[in-house]
Short mmCIF file of C-alpha atoms in Angstrom, two decimals:
data_model
loop_
_atom_site.label_atom_id
_atom_site.label_comp_id
_atom_site.label_asym_id
_atom_site.label_seq_id
_atom_site.Cartn_x
_atom_site.Cartn_y
_atom_site.Cartn_z
CA MET A 290 100.59 107.02 -38.57
CA GLY A 291 103.20 109.73 -38.22
CA GLY A 292 101.13 112.35 -36.41
CA VAL A 293 98.89 113.20 -39.37
CA ASN A 294 96.31 115.79 -38.36
CA ARG A 295 93.29 113.56 -38.75
CA THR A 296 90.04 114.34 -37.02
CA ARG A 297 87.41 111.90 -35.83
CA THR A 298 84.05 112.90 -37.23
CA THR A 299 80.95 113.00 -35.10
CA SER A 300 78.83 111.47 -37.84
CA GLY A 301 79.84 107.93 -36.91
CA GLY A 302 80.54 107.10 -40.54
CA PRO A 303 83.47 104.85 -41.40
CA ALA A 304 86.64 106.48 -42.67
CA GLY A 305 87.19 103.46 -44.87
CA ALA A 306 86.26 99.99 -43.75
CA ASN A 307 88.73 98.35 -46.12
CA LEU A 308 91.55 100.39 -44.61
CA GLY A 309 90.95 99.63 -40.94
CA VAL A 310 93.43 96.75 -41.18
CA VAL A 311 96.29 99.25 -41.59
CA ARG A 312 96.93 99.77 -37.90
CA SER A 313 100.63 99.17 -37.43
CA HIS A 314 103.99 100.35 -38.65
CA ASN A 315 104.86 96.86 -39.89
CA THR A 316 101.67 96.67 -41.95
CA ALA A 317 102.50 100.05 -43.47
CA LEU A 318 105.97 98.80 -44.43
CA VAL A 319 104.47 95.77 -46.18
CA LEU A 320 101.90 97.91 -47.98
CA GLY A 321 104.65 100.28 -49.13
CA LEU A 322 106.59 97.40 -50.67
CA LEU A 323 103.46 96.05 -52.33
CA ARG A 324 102.81 99.44 -53.91
CA ALA A 325 106.41 99.78 -55.04
CA ALA A 326 106.31 96.32 -56.63
CA GLY A 327 103.47 97.32 -58.94
CA ALA A 328 101.46 94.82 -60.97
CA GLU A 329 104.32 92.27 -60.98
CA GLY A 330 103.94 91.82 -57.25
CA ILE A 331 106.33 90.60 -54.59
CA SER A 332 106.65 87.32 -52.68
CA ARG A 333 106.24 86.89 -48.93
CA LEU A 334 109.88 85.83 -48.66
CA GLU A 335 111.01 89.06 -50.33
CA LEU A 336 108.73 91.04 -48.02
CA ALA A 337 110.34 89.39 -45.01
CA GLU A 338 113.86 90.06 -46.32
CA ARG A 339 113.19 93.72 -47.06
CA THR A 340 111.28 94.54 -43.88
CA GLY A 341 113.35 92.46 -41.47
CA LEU A 342 110.17 90.82 -40.21
CA THR A 343 109.87 87.10 -39.66
CA PRO A 344 108.12 85.05 -42.37
CA GLN A 345 105.39 84.23 -39.84
CA ALA A 346 104.75 87.92 -39.17
CA VAL A 347 104.63 88.67 -42.89
CA SER A 348 102.19 85.81 -43.45
CA LYS A 349 99.84 87.18 -40.78
CA ILE A 350 100.02 90.71 -42.17
CA THR A 351 99.45 89.66 -45.78
CA ALA A 352 96.58 87.40 -44.72
CA ARG A 353 94.86 90.39 -43.12
CA LEU A 354 95.54 92.54 -46.19
CA ARG A 355 94.08 89.90 -48.49
CA GLU A 356 91.05 89.43 -46.28
CA SER A 357 90.43 93.19 -46.28
CA GLY A 358 90.77 93.40 -50.07
CA LEU A 359 93.96 95.50 -50.02
CA ALA A 360 96.17 92.75 -51.47
CA ALA A 361 95.65 89.92 -53.96
CA GLU A 362 97.64 87.15 -55.58
CA ALA A 363 99.53 88.13 -58.72
CA GLY A 364 100.59 84.69 -59.91
CA ARG A 365 103.62 82.56 -59.16
CA ARG A 366 107.33 83.10 -59.62
CA ALA A 367 109.98 80.45 -60.21
CA SER A 368 111.98 79.61 -57.10
CA THR A 369 115.66 78.75 -56.82
CA GLY A 370 114.60 75.68 -54.87
CA GLY A 371 111.34 74.09 -53.88
CA LYS A 372 107.91 75.03 -55.16
CA PRO A 373 107.22 78.31 -57.03
CA ARG A 374 106.58 81.33 -54.82
CA THR A 375 103.19 83.02 -54.79
CA VAL A 376 103.53 86.75 -55.35
CA LEU A 377 101.16 89.38 -54.02
CA ARG A 378 100.19 92.79 -55.36
CA LEU A 379 98.41 95.86 -54.05
CA VAL A 380 94.76 96.29 -55.09
CA PRO A 381 94.70 100.01 -56.01
CA GLU A 382 90.90 100.30 -56.19
CA ALA A 383 90.55 99.11 -52.59
CA GLY A 384 91.14 102.64 -51.30
CA HIS A 385 90.66 106.22 -52.48
CA ALA A 386 91.52 109.70 -51.27
CA VAL A 387 90.28 113.12 -52.34
CA GLY A 388 92.87 115.82 -52.95
CA VAL A 389 91.78 119.48 -52.89
CA HIS A 390 93.85 122.44 -54.08
CA LEU A 391 92.35 125.66 -52.73
CA ASP A 392 94.01 128.46 -54.66
CA ARG A 393 93.18 132.12 -54.33
CA ASP A 394 90.99 132.06 -57.44
CA GLU A 395 90.55 128.41 -58.36
CA LEU A 396 89.43 125.13 -56.83
CA ARG A 397 90.81 121.83 -58.14
CA VAL A 398 89.70 118.46 -56.77
CA VAL A 399 91.07 115.03 -57.71
CA LEU A 400 90.19 111.51 -56.65
CA VAL A 401 93.09 109.06 -56.55
CA ASP A 402 93.41 105.36 -55.81
CA LEU A 403 95.98 103.68 -53.57
CA ASP A 404 98.55 103.77 -56.38
CA GLY A 405 98.17 107.54 -56.59
CA THR A 406 96.54 107.27 -60.01
CA VAL A 407 94.01 110.03 -60.68
CA VAL A 408 90.64 108.43 -61.45
CA GLY A 409 88.64 111.66 -61.56
CA GLU A 410 89.15 115.43 -61.53
CA ARG A 411 87.04 118.56 -61.34
CA ARG A 412 87.87 122.23 -61.08
CA GLY A 413 86.09 125.55 -60.95
CA GLU A 414 86.51 129.23 -60.17
CA LEU A 415 86.88 130.29 -56.57
CA ASP A 416 87.28 133.49 -54.59
CA LEU A 417 89.17 132.70 -51.40
CA GLY A 418 87.89 136.02 -50.05
CA ALA A 419 84.23 135.04 -50.47
CA GLY A 420 83.89 133.90 -46.87
CA ALA A 421 84.27 130.65 -44.99
CA GLU A 422 80.71 129.46 -45.57
CA ALA A 423 80.92 129.93 -49.34
CA VAL A 424 84.37 128.40 -49.68
CA LEU A 425 83.56 125.35 -47.56
CA GLY A 426 80.32 124.91 -49.44
CA ALA A 427 82.14 124.94 -52.77
CA VAL A 428 84.65 122.33 -51.58
CA GLY A 429 81.84 120.12 -50.31
CA ASP A 430 79.78 120.41 -53.49
CA VAL A 431 82.65 119.70 -55.88
CA ALA A 432 84.09 116.86 -53.78
CA GLU A 433 80.69 115.23 -53.36
CA GLY A 434 79.96 115.52 -57.09
CA LEU A 435 83.30 113.98 -58.01
CA VAL A 436 83.13 111.08 -55.54
CA THR A 437 79.56 110.28 -56.54
CA ALA A 438 80.38 110.42 -60.26
CA VAL A 439 83.34 108.06 -59.97
CA LEU A 440 82.49 105.78 -57.06
CA GLY A 441 78.73 106.10 -56.78
CA ARG A 442 77.00 106.00 -53.43
CA ALA A 443 77.33 103.31 -50.79
CA GLY A 444 75.58 100.22 -52.07
CA GLY A 445 75.00 101.86 -55.47
CA GLU A 446 76.62 101.56 -58.85
CA SER A 447 79.72 103.52 -59.77
CA SER A 448 79.50 105.67 -62.86
CA ALA A 449 82.97 104.52 -63.88
CA GLY A 450 83.06 102.27 -66.91
CA ALA A 451 83.81 98.59 -66.83
CA GLY A 452 87.48 99.34 -67.28
CA GLY A 453 87.58 101.58 -64.25
CA ALA A 454 87.79 104.84 -66.19
CA PRO A 455 85.87 107.75 -64.73
CA SER A 456 82.79 109.02 -66.50
CA ALA A 457 82.90 112.23 -68.48
CA GLY A 458 81.42 114.05 -65.52
CA ALA A 459 84.20 112.84 -63.28
CA GLY A 460 86.89 114.56 -65.24
CA GLY A 461 84.98 117.63 -66.34
CA GLU A 462 85.10 121.13 -64.97
CA SER A 463 82.87 121.90 -62.06
CA SER A 464 80.34 124.66 -62.34
CA ALA A 465 81.11 125.69 -58.77
CA ARG A 466 81.81 129.38 -58.58
CA VAL A 467 82.38 131.33 -55.41
CA GLY A 468 82.65 135.06 -55.41
CA GLY A 469 81.34 138.39 -54.29
CA GLU A 470 81.23 138.69 -50.54
CA SER A 471 84.30 139.23 -48.41
CA PRO A 472 84.67 137.26 -45.17
CA ALA A 473 84.52 140.58 -43.40
CA GLY A 474 81.06 141.94 -42.68
CA ALA A 475 79.74 145.30 -43.83
CA GLY A 476 81.27 146.99 -40.86
CA GLY A 477 84.69 145.49 -41.52
CA GLU A 478 84.48 142.87 -38.76
CA PRO A 479 85.74 139.41 -39.65
CA SER A 480 83.25 136.58 -39.80
CA ALA A 481 82.97 134.11 -36.93
CA GLY A 482 85.06 131.68 -38.91
CA ALA A 483 87.79 134.24 -39.47
CA ARG A 484 88.00 134.81 -35.70
CA GLY A 485 88.71 131.11 -35.23
CA GLU A 486 85.10 130.05 -34.65
CA PRO A 487 83.42 127.60 -37.03
CA PRO A 488 81.07 129.33 -39.48
CA ALA A 489 77.37 128.78 -39.03
CA GLY A 490 76.50 125.19 -39.83
CA ALA A 491 80.12 124.09 -40.16
CA GLY A 492 81.14 123.84 -36.53
CA ALA A 493 80.20 121.49 -33.79
CA GLY A 494 76.47 120.94 -33.77
CA GLY A 495 75.98 122.41 -37.27
CA ASP A 496 73.63 120.62 -39.65
CA VAL A 497 75.02 121.78 -42.99
CA GLY A 498 77.47 118.86 -42.96
CA ALA A 499 74.64 116.35 -42.68
CA ARG A 500 74.94 115.64 -46.41
CA GLY A 501 78.67 115.15 -46.41
CA LEU A 502 80.42 112.78 -48.78
CA PRO A 503 78.89 109.47 -49.83
CA ARG A 504 79.49 106.72 -47.26
CA ILE A 505 81.83 104.62 -49.40
CA PRO A 506 83.97 102.04 -47.54
CA SER A 507 87.05 102.66 -49.70
CA LEU A 508 87.06 106.44 -49.13
CA LEU A 509 89.89 107.31 -46.75
CA GLY A 510 89.29 111.03 -46.43
CA VAL A 511 90.16 114.42 -47.89
CA GLY A 512 93.51 116.21 -48.10
CA VAL A 513 93.38 119.98 -48.54
CA ALA A 514 96.28 122.15 -49.67
CA LEU A 515 96.23 125.94 -49.86
CA PRO A 516 98.54 128.95 -49.54
CA GLY A 517 100.19 129.45 -46.17
CA PRO A 518 101.17 130.22 -43.59
CA LEU A 519 99.18 127.71 -41.55
CA ASP A 520 99.49 125.25 -38.70
CA HIS A 521 99.73 121.83 -40.33
CA ALA A 522 99.52 119.94 -37.03
CA ARG A 523 96.22 121.51 -35.95
CA GLY A 524 94.81 122.32 -39.39
CA VAL A 525 94.39 125.99 -38.48
CA LEU A 526 95.08 128.82 -40.92
CA HIS A 527 97.27 131.80 -40.11
CA ARG A 528 97.36 135.09 -42.01
CA VAL A 529 97.15 133.74 -45.57
CA THR A 530 98.94 136.30 -47.74
CA GLY A 531 96.30 138.62 -49.19
CA PHE A 532 93.55 137.13 -47.00
CA PRO A 533 94.36 138.01 -43.38
CA GLU A 534 90.70 137.54 -42.41
CA TRP A 535 91.26 133.76 -42.42
CA ASP A 536 93.70 134.05 -39.50
CA GLY A 537 92.82 131.48 -36.84
CA PHE A 538 90.17 129.65 -38.89
CA PRO A 539 90.02 125.89 -38.01
CA LEU A 540 89.76 124.66 -41.59
CA ARG A 541 90.48 121.01 -40.82
CA ASP A 542 87.78 120.65 -38.18
CA ALA A 543 85.20 122.70 -40.08
CA LEU A 544 85.63 120.63 -43.24
CA ALA A 545 85.68 117.33 -41.35
CA GLU A 546 82.38 118.25 -39.73
CA ARG A 547 80.84 119.25 -43.04
CA LEU A 548 82.14 116.33 -45.11
CA GLY A 549 81.81 113.57 -42.54
CA VAL A 550 85.27 112.11 -43.23
CA PRO A 551 88.78 112.71 -41.84
CA VAL A 552 90.50 115.80 -43.23
CA VAL A 553 94.19 116.73 -43.41
CA VAL A 554 95.35 120.29 -44.15
CA ASP A 555 98.77 121.49 -45.33
CA LYS A 556 100.41 124.20 -47.40
CA ASP A 557 100.16 123.84 -51.16
CA THR A 558 103.93 123.66 -51.55
CA ASN A 559 104.35 120.98 -48.88
CA ALA A 560 101.64 118.87 -50.47
CA ALA A 561 103.23 119.19 -53.90
CA ALA A 562 106.66 118.27 -52.53
CA LEU A 563 105.23 115.21 -50.80
CA GLY A 564 103.44 114.09 -53.95
CA LEU A 565 106.56 114.51 -56.08
CA SER A 566 108.67 112.62 -53.56
CA VAL A 567 106.17 109.74 -53.36
CA ALA A 568 106.07 109.60 -57.17
CA GLY A 569 109.83 109.12 -57.29
CA ALA A 570 111.09 112.63 -57.93
CA GLU A 571 114.56 113.53 -56.75
CA GLY A 572 114.72 113.57 -53.00
CA GLY A 573 113.77 109.98 -52.36
CA ALA A 574 116.11 107.64 -50.52
CA GLY A 575 117.73 110.41 -48.49
CA GLY A 576 118.08 113.03 -51.24
CA SER A 577 116.82 116.60 -51.24
CA PHE A 578 115.04 119.02 -53.53
CA ALA A 579 113.17 122.30 -53.46
CA TYR A 580 109.85 122.63 -55.25
CA LEU A 581 109.23 126.29 -56.15
CA HIS A 582 105.58 127.05 -56.87
CA LEU A 583 104.83 130.22 -58.85
CA GLY A 584 101.14 130.85 -59.42
CA THR A 585 98.96 133.43 -57.69
CA GLY A 586 101.73 133.55 -55.08
CA LEU A 587 105.21 132.12 -54.58
CA GLY A 588 106.34 129.47 -52.10
CA ALA A 589 108.63 126.49 -51.66
CA GLY A 590 108.20 122.90 -50.60
CA LEU A 591 111.36 121.36 -49.16
CA VAL A 592 112.33 117.70 -49.16
CA LEU A 593 115.44 117.17 -47.02
CA GLY A 594 116.90 113.77 -46.27
CA GLY A 595 114.09 112.15 -48.22
CA GLY A 596 111.27 113.69 -46.15
CA VAL A 597 109.17 116.85 -46.31
CA HIS A 598 110.62 119.53 -44.03
CA ARG A 599 107.91 121.61 -42.37
CA GLY A 600 109.83 123.02 -39.41
CA ALA A 601 109.07 122.93 -35.71
CA ARG A 602 106.16 125.37 -36.16
CA THR A 603 105.20 124.05 -39.64
CA GLY A 604 106.32 127.37 -41.09
CA ALA A 605 109.20 126.28 -43.34
CA GLY A 606 109.04 127.13 -47.03
CA GLU A 607 107.83 130.75 -46.88
CA PHE A 608 110.21 131.27 -49.76
CA GLY A 609 108.29 134.12 -51.37
CA HIS A 610 108.83 136.47 -48.46
CA GLN A 611 112.60 136.66 -48.37
CA VAL A 612 113.57 140.28 -48.97
CA LEU A 613 115.65 140.88 -52.09
CA GLN A 614 115.29 144.66 -52.37
CA LEU A 615 115.41 146.83 -49.28
CA ASP A 616 112.82 149.63 -49.49
CA GLY A 617 111.36 147.94 -52.58
CA PRO A 618 107.64 147.73 -53.40
CA ARG A 619 105.38 146.76 -50.53
CA CYS A 620 104.33 143.12 -50.41
CA GLU A 621 100.94 141.97 -49.13
CA CYS A 622 102.76 140.32 -46.22
CA GLY A 623 103.69 143.82 -44.97
CA ASN A 624 107.40 143.76 -45.87
CA ARG A 625 109.04 145.54 -48.79
CA GLY A 626 110.97 144.06 -51.68
CA CYS A 627 109.95 140.42 -51.17
CA VAL A 628 110.79 138.06 -54.00
CA GLU A 629 107.06 137.36 -54.42
CA VAL A 630 106.07 140.96 -55.08
CA LEU A 631 109.04 141.51 -57.40
CA CYS A 632 108.43 138.31 -59.32
CA LEU A 633 104.67 138.78 -59.65
CA ALA A 634 105.15 142.38 -60.81
CA ALA A 635 107.38 141.15 -63.63
CA VAL A 636 104.80 138.48 -64.52
CA ALA A 637 102.02 141.08 -64.62
CA ALA A 638 104.13 143.26 -66.92
CA GLY A 639 104.67 140.35 -69.29
CA GLU A 640 108.41 140.28 -68.51
CA THR A 641 108.92 136.53 -68.25
CA ALA A 642 112.71 136.71 -68.49
CA GLU A 643 112.85 139.18 -65.60
CA ALA A 644 110.46 137.09 -63.51
CA ALA A 645 112.67 134.05 -64.10
CA ARG A 646 115.77 136.04 -63.18
CA VAL A 647 114.25 137.21 -59.90
CA LEU A 648 113.12 133.65 -59.15
CA GLY A 649 116.62 132.44 -59.97
CA VAL A 650 118.28 134.87 -57.54
CA ALA A 651 115.98 133.70 -54.75
CA ALA A 652 116.55 130.07 -55.70
CA GLY A 653 120.28 130.69 -55.55
CA ASN A 654 119.93 131.90 -51.96
CA LEU A 655 118.05 128.72 -51.10
CA VAL A 656 120.59 126.48 -52.80
CA GLY A 657 123.43 128.26 -51.02
CA LEU A 658 121.69 127.86 -47.68
CA LEU A 659 120.60 124.21 -47.93
CA ASP A 660 122.91 122.69 -50.58
CA ILE A 661 119.99 120.80 -52.13
CA ASP A 662 120.29 118.36 -55.04
CA VAL A 663 117.82 119.81 -57.53
CA VAL A 664 115.33 122.65 -58.01
CA LEU A 665 111.89 121.75 -59.38
CA LEU A 666 109.60 124.45 -60.77
CA GLY A 667 105.82 124.33 -60.89
CA GLY A 668 102.61 126.32 -60.61
CA ARG A 669 100.23 127.93 -63.06
CA THR A 670 102.60 130.72 -64.10
CA VAL A 671 105.50 128.35 -64.74
CA ALA A 672 103.16 126.10 -66.73
CA GLY A 673 102.51 129.02 -69.09
CA ALA A 674 106.19 129.24 -70.12
CA PRO A 675 108.02 126.23 -68.65
CA GLU A 676 111.11 126.35 -70.85
CA ALA A 677 111.63 130.07 -70.24
CA TYR A 678 111.48 129.68 -66.47
CA ALA A 679 113.69 126.60 -66.37
CA ARG A 680 116.24 128.32 -68.60
CA GLY A 681 116.16 131.65 -66.73
CA VAL A 682 116.48 130.12 -63.26
CA GLY A 683 119.13 127.71 -64.52
CA GLU A 684 121.24 130.54 -65.95
CA VAL A 685 121.29 132.34 -62.61
CA LEU A 686 122.30 129.19 -60.73
CA ASP A 687 124.90 128.44 -63.41
CA ALA A 688 126.51 131.85 -63.02
CA ARG A 689 126.51 131.55 -59.23
CA ALA A 690 128.15 128.11 -59.35
CA ARG A 691 130.90 129.44 -61.65
CA ARG A 692 131.59 132.41 -59.38
CA GLU A 693 131.78 130.22 -56.30
CA GLY A 694 133.59 127.31 -57.95
CA THR A 695 130.95 124.91 -56.63
CA ALA A 696 132.14 121.31 -56.66
CA GLY A 697 130.09 119.23 -59.07
CA GLY A 698 128.78 122.24 -60.96
CA PRO A 699 125.41 124.01 -60.71
CA VAL A 700 122.31 122.47 -59.19
CA PRO A 701 120.04 121.22 -61.99
CA VAL A 702 116.73 123.00 -62.61
CA ARG A 703 113.73 121.16 -64.01
CA VAL A 704 110.02 121.69 -64.43
CA ALA A 705 108.15 119.35 -62.07
CA GLU A 706 106.11 116.56 -63.54
CA ARG A 707 102.31 116.29 -63.04
CA GLY A 708 101.55 119.78 -64.36
CA GLU A 709 99.02 122.08 -62.76
CA ARG A 710 97.44 119.36 -60.64
CA VAL A 711 100.66 118.62 -58.74
CA VAL A 712 99.25 120.29 -55.60
CA ALA A 713 95.89 118.49 -55.69
CA GLU A 714 97.60 115.13 -56.21
CA GLY A 715 99.96 115.91 -53.35
CA ALA A 716 97.02 116.82 -51.14
CA ALA A 717 95.61 113.32 -51.67
CA GLN A 718 98.99 111.89 -50.67
CA LEU A 719 98.63 113.61 -47.29
CA LEU A 720 96.09 110.84 -46.61
CA LEU A 721 97.77 108.01 -48.48
CA ALA A 722 101.47 108.40 -47.64
CA PRO A 723 101.17 107.39 -43.96
CA LEU A 724 99.43 104.16 -45.01
CA PHE A 725 102.63 103.17 -46.80
CA GLY A 726 105.04 104.04 -44.02
CA ARG A 727 105.74 107.70 -44.91
CA ALA A 728 105.98 109.50 -41.58
CA ASP A 729 106.11 112.90 -43.34
CA GLY A 730 102.66 112.48 -44.91
#
């Protein structure tokens, strides 16, 4: 499954009984083609042709997928010779993943099906500096409320309507609010969690996670995306800009213990880039793009050669901390004149055009370094004035291309689709993408 940082829970609960059949690369390839085919479906012969597998192998794989409820017949298609071919389709409701966007001041949680369609969403205020116990508790409460509202509890009725739409509670705002206390104690010492130890009740042997998420067979797990830097492979946070007390905290393992399901952790920008790539944004089929996220901070998600680029130490994309102005204002990362501090200062002053110009200069450096195909903009701040940011960044890249005589003209700049929930949706894809043969999920 591509080395995804999953964790086995000690609760003994199933990660998703319907999904246990997905245990091989070949099965993932077939599932990926079924998802790409949509409601129209695809025949076994086409699956064999596109995967390079034998018809017998495809028949065995699709039989297992049908038996597990992941695939179903979608009718028949006329054949060029012989009897009509039976076509198969993916059953989206057979699997679900939770996507969590942990921002510095907001928590957004979505529930998506195997197609990546959002079937429920909740959000609430959050203070990332409130301490590990409070933050993990908020994630658990909101995720549990959302899953229960949409899918019900194991053996119980779902609160979704007959048509599969989530109830009003599933899409509403959560009342979860975390604030007040800093992770550091009164004497300035970091909490146990901040030192790399699980907080009370969240680590091995803790009982706070006894509630966890409802034991629903279709629930694959939880993907969590938040500001970096962090270690994607181990699910351990580093010195999150503005919140150094989280350095060394094992977020993946602590949440897995509390929620009772597998958890994957990645940077917000990487998750967004993965989600956009899976959804068909530029960068698929060997292309490349940079997703620039401007919200409470600034970072980049990179898709190179069709896959998310994290780097050997999972530290790629720290776009906001390139220095543009020597001896400029001090950034929370400790350097001076970073693009993040310059850009956010312009945003705070209400100078949108200047913020876009600064972002454009930094984007130009990235384009010049990587020769990417397109720049996508997103994040809460961009969402407040999308046209102004796309125009401002585009003008800077335009001028640079003219000066350099770039072949093919300037790199296009567009606002990313999926709005402010692009990160949460991408976090869910951290769980789903490997099921469909994406090794970068």
